[in-house]
Every structure is written in structure tokens, then in C-alpha cells.
Short mmCIF file of C-alpha atoms in Angstrom, two decimals:
data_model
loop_
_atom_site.label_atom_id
_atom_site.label_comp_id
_atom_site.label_asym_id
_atom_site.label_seq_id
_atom_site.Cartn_x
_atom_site.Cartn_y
_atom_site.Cartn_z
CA UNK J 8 82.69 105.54 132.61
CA UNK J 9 84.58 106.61 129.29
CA UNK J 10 81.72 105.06 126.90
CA UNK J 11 83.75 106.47 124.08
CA UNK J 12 86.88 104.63 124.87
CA UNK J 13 84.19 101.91 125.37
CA UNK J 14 82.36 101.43 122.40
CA UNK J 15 85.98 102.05 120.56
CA UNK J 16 86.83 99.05 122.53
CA UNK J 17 83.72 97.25 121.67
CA UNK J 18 83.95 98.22 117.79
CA UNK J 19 87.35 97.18 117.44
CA UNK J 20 86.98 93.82 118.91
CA UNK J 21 83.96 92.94 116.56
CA UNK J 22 86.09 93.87 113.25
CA UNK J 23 88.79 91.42 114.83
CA UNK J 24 86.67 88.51 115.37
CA UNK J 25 85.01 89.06 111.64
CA UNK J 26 88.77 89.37 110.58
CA UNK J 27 89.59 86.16 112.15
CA UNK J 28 86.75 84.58 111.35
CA UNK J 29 84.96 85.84 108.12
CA UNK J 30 88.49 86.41 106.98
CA UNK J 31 89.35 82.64 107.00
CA UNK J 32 85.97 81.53 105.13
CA UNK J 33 87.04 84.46 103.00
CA UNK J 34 90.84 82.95 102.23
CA UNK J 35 89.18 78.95 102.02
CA UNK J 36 86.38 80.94 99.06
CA UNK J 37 90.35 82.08 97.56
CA UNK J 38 91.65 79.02 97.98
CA UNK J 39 88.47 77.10 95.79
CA UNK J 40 90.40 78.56 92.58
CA UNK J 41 93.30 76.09 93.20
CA UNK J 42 91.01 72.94 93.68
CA UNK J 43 92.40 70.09 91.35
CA UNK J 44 88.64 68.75 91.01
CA UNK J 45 85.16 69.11 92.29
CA UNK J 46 85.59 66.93 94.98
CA UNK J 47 88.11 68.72 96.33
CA UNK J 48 86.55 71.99 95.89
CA UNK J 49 83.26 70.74 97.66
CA UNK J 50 85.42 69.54 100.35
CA UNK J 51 87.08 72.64 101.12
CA UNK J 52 83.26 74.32 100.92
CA UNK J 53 81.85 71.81 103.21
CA UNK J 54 84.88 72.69 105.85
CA UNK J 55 82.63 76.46 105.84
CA UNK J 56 78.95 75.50 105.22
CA UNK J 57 78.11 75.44 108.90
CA UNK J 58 79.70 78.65 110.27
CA UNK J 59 80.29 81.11 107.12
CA UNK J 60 77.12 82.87 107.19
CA UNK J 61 77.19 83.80 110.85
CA UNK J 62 80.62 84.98 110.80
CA UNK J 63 79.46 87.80 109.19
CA UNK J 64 77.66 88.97 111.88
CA UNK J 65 80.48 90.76 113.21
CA UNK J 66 80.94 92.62 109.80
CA UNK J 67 77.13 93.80 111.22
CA UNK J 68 77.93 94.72 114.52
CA UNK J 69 81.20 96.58 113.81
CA UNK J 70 79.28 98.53 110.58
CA UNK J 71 76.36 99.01 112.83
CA UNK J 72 78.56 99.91 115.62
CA UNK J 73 79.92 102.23 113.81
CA UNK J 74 76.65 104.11 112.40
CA UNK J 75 74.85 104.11 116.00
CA UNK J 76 78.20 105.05 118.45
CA UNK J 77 80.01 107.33 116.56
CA UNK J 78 77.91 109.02 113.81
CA UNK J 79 80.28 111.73 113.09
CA UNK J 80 82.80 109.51 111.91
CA UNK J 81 80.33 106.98 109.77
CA UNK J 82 78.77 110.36 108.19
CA UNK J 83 82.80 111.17 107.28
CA UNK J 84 84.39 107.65 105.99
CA UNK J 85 81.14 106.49 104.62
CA UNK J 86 81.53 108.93 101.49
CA UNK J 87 85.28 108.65 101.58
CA UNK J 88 84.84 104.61 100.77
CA UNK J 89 81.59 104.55 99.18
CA UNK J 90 82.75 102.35 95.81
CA UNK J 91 85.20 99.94 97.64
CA UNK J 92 82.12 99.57 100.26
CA UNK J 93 80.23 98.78 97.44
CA UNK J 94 82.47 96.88 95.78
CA UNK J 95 82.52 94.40 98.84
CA UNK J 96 78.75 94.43 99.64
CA UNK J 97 78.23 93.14 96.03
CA UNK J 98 81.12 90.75 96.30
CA UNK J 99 79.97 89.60 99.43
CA UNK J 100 76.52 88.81 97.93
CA UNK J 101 77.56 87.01 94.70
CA UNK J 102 79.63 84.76 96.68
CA UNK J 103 76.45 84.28 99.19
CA UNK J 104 74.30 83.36 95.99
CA UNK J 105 77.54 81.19 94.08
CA UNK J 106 77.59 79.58 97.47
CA UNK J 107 74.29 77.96 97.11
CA UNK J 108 73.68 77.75 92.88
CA UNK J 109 77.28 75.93 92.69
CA UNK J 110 75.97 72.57 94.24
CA UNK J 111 72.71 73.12 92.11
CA UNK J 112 74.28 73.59 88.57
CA UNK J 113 73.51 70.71 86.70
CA UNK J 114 75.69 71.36 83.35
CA UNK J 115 79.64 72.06 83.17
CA UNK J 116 79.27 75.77 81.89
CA UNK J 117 77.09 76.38 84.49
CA UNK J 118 79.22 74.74 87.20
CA UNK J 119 82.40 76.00 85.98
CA UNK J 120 80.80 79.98 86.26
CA UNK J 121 79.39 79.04 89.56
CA UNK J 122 82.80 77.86 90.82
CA UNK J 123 84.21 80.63 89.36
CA UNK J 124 82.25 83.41 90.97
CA UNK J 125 82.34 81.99 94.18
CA UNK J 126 86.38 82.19 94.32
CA UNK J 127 85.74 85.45 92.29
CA UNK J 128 83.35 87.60 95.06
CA UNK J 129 85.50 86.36 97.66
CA UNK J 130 88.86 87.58 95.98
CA UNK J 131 87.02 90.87 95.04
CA UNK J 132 85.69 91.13 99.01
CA UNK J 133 89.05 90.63 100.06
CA UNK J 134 90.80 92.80 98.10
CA UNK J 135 87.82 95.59 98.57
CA UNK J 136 88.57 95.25 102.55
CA UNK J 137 92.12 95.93 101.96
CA UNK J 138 91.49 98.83 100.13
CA UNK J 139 89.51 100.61 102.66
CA UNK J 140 91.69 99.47 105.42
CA UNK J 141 94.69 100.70 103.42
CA UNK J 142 92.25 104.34 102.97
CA UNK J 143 91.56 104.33 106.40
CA UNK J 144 95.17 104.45 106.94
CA UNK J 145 96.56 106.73 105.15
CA UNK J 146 93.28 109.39 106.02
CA UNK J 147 90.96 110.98 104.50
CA UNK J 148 90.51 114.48 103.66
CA UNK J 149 87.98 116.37 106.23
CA UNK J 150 86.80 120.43 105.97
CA UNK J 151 84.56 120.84 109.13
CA UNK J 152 82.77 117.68 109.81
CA UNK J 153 82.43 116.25 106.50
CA UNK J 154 84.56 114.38 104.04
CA UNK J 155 86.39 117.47 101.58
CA UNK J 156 88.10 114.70 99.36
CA UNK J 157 87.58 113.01 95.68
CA UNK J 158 85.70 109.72 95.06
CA UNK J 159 88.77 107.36 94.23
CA UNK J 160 91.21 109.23 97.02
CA UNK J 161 91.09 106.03 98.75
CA UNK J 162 93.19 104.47 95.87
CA UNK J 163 97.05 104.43 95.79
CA UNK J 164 100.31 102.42 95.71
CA UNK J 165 99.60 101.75 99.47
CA UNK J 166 95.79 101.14 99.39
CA UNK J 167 96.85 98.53 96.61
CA UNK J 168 99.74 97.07 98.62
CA UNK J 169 96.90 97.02 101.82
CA UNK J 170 94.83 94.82 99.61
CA UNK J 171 97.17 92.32 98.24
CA UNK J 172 97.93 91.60 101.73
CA UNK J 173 95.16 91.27 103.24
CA UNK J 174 94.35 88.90 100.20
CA UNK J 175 97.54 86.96 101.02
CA UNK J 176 96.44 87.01 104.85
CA UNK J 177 92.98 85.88 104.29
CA UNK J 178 94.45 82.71 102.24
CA UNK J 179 96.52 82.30 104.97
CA UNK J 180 93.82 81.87 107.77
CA UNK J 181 91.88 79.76 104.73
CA UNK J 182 94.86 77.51 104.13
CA UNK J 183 95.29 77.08 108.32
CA UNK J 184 91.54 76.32 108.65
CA UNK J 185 92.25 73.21 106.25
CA UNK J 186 95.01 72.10 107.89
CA UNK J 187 92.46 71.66 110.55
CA UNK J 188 89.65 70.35 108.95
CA UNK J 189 91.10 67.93 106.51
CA UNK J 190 93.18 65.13 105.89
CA UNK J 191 95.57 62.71 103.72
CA UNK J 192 96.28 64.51 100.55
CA UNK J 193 93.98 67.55 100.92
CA UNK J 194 95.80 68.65 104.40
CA UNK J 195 99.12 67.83 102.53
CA UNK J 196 97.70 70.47 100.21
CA UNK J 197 96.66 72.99 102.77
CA UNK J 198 99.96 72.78 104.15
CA UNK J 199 102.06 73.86 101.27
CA UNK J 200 99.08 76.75 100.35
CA UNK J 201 99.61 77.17 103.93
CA UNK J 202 103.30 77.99 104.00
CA UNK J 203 103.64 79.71 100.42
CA UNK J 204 100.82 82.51 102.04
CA UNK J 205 102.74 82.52 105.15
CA UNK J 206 105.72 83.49 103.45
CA UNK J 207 103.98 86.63 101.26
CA UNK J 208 102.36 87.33 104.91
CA UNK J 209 105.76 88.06 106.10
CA UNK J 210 106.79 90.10 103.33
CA UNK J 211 103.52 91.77 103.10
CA UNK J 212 104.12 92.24 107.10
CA UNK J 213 107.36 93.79 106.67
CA UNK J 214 105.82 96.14 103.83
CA UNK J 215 102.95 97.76 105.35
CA UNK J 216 104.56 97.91 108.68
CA UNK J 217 107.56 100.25 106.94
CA UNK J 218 104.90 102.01 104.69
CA UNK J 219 102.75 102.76 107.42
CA UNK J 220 105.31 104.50 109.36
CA UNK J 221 106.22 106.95 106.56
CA UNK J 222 102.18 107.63 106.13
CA UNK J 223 102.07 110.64 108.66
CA UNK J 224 104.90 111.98 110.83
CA UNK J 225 102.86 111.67 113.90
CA UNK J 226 102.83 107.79 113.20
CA UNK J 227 106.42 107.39 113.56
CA UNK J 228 106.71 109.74 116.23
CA UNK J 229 104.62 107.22 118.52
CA UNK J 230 106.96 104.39 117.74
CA UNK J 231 109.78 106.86 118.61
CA UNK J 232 110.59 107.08 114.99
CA UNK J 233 112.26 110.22 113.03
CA UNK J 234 114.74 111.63 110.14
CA UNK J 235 117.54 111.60 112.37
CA UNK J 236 117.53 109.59 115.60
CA UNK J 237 115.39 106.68 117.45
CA UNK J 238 113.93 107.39 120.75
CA UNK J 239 114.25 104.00 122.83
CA UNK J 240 111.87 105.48 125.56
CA UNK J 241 109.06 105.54 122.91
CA UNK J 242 110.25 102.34 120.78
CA UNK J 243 111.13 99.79 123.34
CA UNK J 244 107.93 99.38 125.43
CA UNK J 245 106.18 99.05 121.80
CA UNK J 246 108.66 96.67 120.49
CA UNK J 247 107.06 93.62 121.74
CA UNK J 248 104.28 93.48 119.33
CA UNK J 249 106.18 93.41 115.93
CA UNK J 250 108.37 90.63 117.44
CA UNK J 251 106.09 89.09 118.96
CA UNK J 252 104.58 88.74 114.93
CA UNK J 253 108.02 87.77 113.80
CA UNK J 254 107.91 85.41 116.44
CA UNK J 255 104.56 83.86 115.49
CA UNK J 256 106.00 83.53 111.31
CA UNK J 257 108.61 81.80 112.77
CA UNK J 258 106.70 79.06 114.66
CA UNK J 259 103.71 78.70 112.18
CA UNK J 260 106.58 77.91 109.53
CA UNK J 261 108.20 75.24 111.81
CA UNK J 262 104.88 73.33 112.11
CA UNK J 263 103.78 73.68 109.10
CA UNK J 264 107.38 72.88 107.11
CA UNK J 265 108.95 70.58 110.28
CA UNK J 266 106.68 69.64 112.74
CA UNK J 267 104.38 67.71 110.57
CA UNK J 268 103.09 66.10 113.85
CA UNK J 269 102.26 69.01 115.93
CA UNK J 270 98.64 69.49 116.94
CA UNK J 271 96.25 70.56 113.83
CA UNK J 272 94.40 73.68 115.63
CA UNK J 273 97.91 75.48 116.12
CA UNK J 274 98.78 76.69 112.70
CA UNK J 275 95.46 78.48 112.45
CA UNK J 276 96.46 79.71 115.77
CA UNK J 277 99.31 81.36 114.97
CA UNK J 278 98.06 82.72 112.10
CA UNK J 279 95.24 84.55 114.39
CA UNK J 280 97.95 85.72 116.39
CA UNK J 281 99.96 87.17 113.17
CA UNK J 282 96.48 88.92 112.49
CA UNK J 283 96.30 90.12 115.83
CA UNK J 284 99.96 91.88 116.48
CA UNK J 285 99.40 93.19 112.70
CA UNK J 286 95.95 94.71 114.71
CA UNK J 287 97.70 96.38 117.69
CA UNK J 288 100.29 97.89 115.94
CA UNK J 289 97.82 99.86 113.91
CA UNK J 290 95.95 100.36 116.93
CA UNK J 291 98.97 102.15 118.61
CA UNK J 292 100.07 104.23 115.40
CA UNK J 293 96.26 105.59 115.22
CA UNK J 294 95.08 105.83 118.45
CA UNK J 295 92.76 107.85 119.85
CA UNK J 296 91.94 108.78 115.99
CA UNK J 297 88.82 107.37 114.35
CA UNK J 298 89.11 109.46 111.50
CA UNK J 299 92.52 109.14 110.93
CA UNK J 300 94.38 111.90 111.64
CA UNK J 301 91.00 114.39 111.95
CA UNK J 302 88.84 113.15 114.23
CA UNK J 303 89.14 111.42 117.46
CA UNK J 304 86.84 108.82 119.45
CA UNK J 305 85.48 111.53 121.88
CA UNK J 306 84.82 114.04 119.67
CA UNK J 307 83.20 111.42 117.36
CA UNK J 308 80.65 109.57 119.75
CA UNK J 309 77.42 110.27 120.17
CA UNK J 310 76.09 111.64 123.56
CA UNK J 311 76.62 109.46 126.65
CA UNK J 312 73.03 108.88 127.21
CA UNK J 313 72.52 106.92 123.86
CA UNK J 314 75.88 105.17 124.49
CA UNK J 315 74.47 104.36 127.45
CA UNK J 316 71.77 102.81 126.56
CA UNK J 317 73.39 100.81 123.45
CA UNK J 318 75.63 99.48 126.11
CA UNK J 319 72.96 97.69 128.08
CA UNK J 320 71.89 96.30 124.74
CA UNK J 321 75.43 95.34 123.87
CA UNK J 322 75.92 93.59 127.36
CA UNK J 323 72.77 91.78 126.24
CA UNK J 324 73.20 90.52 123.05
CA UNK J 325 76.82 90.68 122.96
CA UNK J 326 77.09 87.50 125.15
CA UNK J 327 74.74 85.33 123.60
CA UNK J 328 76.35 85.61 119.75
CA UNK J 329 79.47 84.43 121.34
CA UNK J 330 78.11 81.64 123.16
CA UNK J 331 76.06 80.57 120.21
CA UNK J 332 79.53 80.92 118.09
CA UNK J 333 81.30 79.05 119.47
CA UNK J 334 78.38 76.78 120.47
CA UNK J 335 77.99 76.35 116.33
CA UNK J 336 81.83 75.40 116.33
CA UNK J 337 81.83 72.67 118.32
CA UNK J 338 79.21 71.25 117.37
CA UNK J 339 81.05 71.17 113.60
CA UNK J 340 84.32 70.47 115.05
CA UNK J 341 86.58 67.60 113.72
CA UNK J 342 87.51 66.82 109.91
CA UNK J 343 85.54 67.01 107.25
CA UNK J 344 84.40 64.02 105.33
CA UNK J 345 83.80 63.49 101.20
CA UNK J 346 79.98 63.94 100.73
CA UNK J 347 79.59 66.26 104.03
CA UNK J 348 77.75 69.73 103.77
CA UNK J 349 74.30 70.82 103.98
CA UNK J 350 73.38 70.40 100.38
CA UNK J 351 74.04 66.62 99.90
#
């Protein structure tokens, strides 16, 4: 067996699922700031109280994925991303704590900075993701097997344009997840949040896609890419997965704008899908490279025996977090009531 290619596989799909997942708890947290009252804020809260925390668990798994299967790599991008890392881990914990104190404050001040920090750390975490996504991108500066660069290489014109869309994208998959879980006015709401993100998600789209490709010439010479000519061998068995996203803008903005009666699950749907295609195309411009464009999976990994052995462990565990995830989720599923949540 390739356990490399493996635990790449493995790594990869846990950072999608927190993506999808932590990602649209994420964009509802971004989504609090625009609440017209308290009700309506606590409503959109209540919509998250009973899976939030253990989405979050796949931020664990990929980190800790990361740290235990390929240690070379870790030991490089940890340094390279050390204050955005931060940045999000400190986000990620004053929204945790705003989460709770919010329903306790007792006084408007209090309330009001509650409210505010809540949408605030998960803004910040949002934006902090994007920011080392857009540094993992564009690569990081390696000088044997350790990180050569400065401590704010991982901030540019593209890191920042990484950010603001994944920003955009997590409202997105917030504003979908409302459309689900709420009704009358409140999903009337969601919808329009829903369709003004889906529109900076296709510009945003559109953006990194074309920024991406002038990152590294070895990016656009695996879509078939160059200076002077397109190679249709290359481009055409690729060219699926960007219109395949196109594709999915199109029919999230026809329920969401049109078909006002279509099914409630699908714009959230499509929105994961959006997600997804944005995922594989990165996937093919960086692939094999976990160190982007130093260091690949293989000579990353850590021996076979230890991969070995994580992989029984995996093949354990792995299983029973998604059963109990999706367990949690149907046991929460249907709309979302004034007065529901945990703390009432």
C-alpha cells in the first residue's frame, strides 16, 4: 500500500469536512453581525448550538494528521504560519467563550460586547484560515528541511484576496444553513444574505482561480496553461471541475432567486459542491506537493511502520466520528424554533 498517498488522502478529506462543516457555523457566527435584534441573533445561534463544537473535530484530526503522518512538512509550515495560526486559535477560542457568556450577559454593554465578539472571533478565524490557505499556496521558502523565510511572508495581495474569500464563502455556507433551518421572515433573510455571498463567491471564484494560475509556472503547466499557446490534451480532461463550479453558481442562484419552492437542503448543497470543485482544482494544481512547491507527500511522511499503525487507529476511530456526526444531525434536524438552544 502507498500509506503516503493514503494518509494525504485521509488528511485532505478531514480539512474538507471541517471546511464544510466548521466553515458554515463559521459564516452563521459572520452572519450574527447583520441580526436586526436579539431574537433573531439567538435564532440564528440556536440553528448551531447542537453541532458547532464537534465540527471542529476535523480541524483536530487534519492538524493532528498533519503533526503525526507527515512531520517533515508540520516542522516546515508550522513556522511559516505561526501568527495567522495563532491568530485563529485565539479567534477560535473567544468565539467558544462569546458563545456561552452572550446568553448570560445580563446588562446591554455587556450583551452588546458579547454579541460583538462572537461575530468578531469568527470573522477573524475566517479570515486567519484564508490567509494560510492563500500562504500555503503561493509556498513557502525552504533551505534543507526547514522553513528559510520571514515571519509575515505569508502576507500579500493574494493571501489577502484568499481571505476575503474564504470569508465570503464561509457566509455563504452560513447563509445556506439558514435557509435550511429557518423560516417566514428569517429564511426570507437568509435567502437574500444567501444570494449577495453567492455572487462575491463567484467573483472571488473567478479571482483566485486566475491568480492561482500565475502563482508558479508549474501550476499552469498542469492545466495546460502557458505565455503563448493552450495545450487541450492537458486542459480538457481537467476542464470539468471549474464548470462543473460554474455550473453549481448557476443553480444555487436559480433556487435561491427563482425557485423559491425548491427543497430547503439544496442550496446548502450546492454551496458544498462550489466548496468542493474550488477543493479539487487546488488539489490538481499542487499535487503530489505538501509543501508547496518543495516538498512532496513521500518524501514528507513518516516511515511506513508508524503510518501503519496510525492507520489501524484511523480505521478505528475514523468510522465512529462520522456515524456519531451525522447521528448528532439528525437528531437536530428540522427548523429551528424562537426560544430553542441549550441555554434557555
Amino acid at each position: 500500500m502507498d500509506l503516503p498517498l493514503i494518509w494525504s488522502v485521509l488528511i485532505a478529506t478531514a480539512v474538507m469536512l471541517y471546511v464544510l462543516l466548521d466553515g458554515m457555523d463559521l459564516g452563521v457566527g459572520i452572519l450574527t453581525g447583520l441580526a436586526r435584534s436579539d431574537e433573531e441573533r439567538n435564532l440564528m445561534t440556536a440553528s448551531i448550538e447542537p453541532v458547532w463544537d464537534g465540527n471542529e473535530t476535523w480541524l483536530i484530526l487534519g492538524g493532528g494528521g498533519l503533526f503525526a503522518a507527515f512531520p517533515l512538512a508540520y516542522a516546515i509550515l508550522m513556522p511559516a504560519f505561526y501568527l495567522p495560526v495563532l491568530l485563529m486559535l485565539a479567534a477560535l477560542i473567544f468565539r467558544g467563550v462569546a458563545f456561552e457568556f452572550r446568553h448570560k450577559a445580563v446588562r446591554k454593554p455587556t450583551r452588546l460586547f458579547w454579541n460583538g465578539a462572537f461575530f468578531g472571533g469568527s470573522l477573524a478565524a475566517a479570515l486567519a484560515q484564508g490567509l494560510i490557505l492563500g500562504g500555503f499556496i503561493q509556498g513557502v521558502e525552504v533551505e534543507g528541511r526547514s522553513f528559510a523565510g520571514g515571519a509575515f511572508d505569508w502576507l500579500s495581495p493574494f493571501t489577502i484576496l484568499v481571505a476575503i474569500s474564504v470569508a465570503i464563502g464561509y457566509s455563504l455556507l452560513g447563509a445556506c444553513w439558514l435557509v435550511l433551518k429557518t423560516q417566514g421572515e428569517e429564511q426570507k433573510r437568509a435567502r437574500r444574505f444567501a444570494l449577495y455571498a453567492l455572487a462575491g463567491v463567484a467573483l472571488c471564484f473567478a479571482a483566485v482561480s486566475l491568480a492561482t494560475l500565475s502563482i508558479d509556472p508549474r501550476v499552469t503547466e498542469r492545466w495546460g496553461f502557458s505565455m503563448d499557446h493552450i495545450n487541450p490534451a492537458k486542459l480538457l480532461p481537467l476542464a470539468p471541475i471549474p464548470l462543473a463550479g460554474m455550473a453549481l453558481v448557476i443553480l444555487a442562484a436559480r433556487d435561491l432567486l427563482w425557485d423559491v419552492n425548491a427543497p430547503d437542503w439544496r442550496p446548502y448543497v450546492y454551496s458544498a459542491g462550489i466548496f468542493l470543485t474550488g477543493y479539487l482544482g487546488l488539489a490538481v494544481s499542487l499535487f503530489p506537493t505538501i509543501v508547496p512547491f518543495e516538498v512532496d507527500i513521500w518524501q514528507a511522511a513518516a516511515r511506513d511502520n508508524a503510518l501503519g499503525l496510525m492507520l489501524v487507529g484511523a480505521g478505528i476511530m475514523l468510522p465512529v466520528i462520522l456515524i456519531y456526526t451525522g447521528y448528532v444531525y439528525s437528531l437536530f434536524w428540522g427548523k429551528v424554533q424562537p426560544g430553542d438552544g441549550y441555554h434557555d
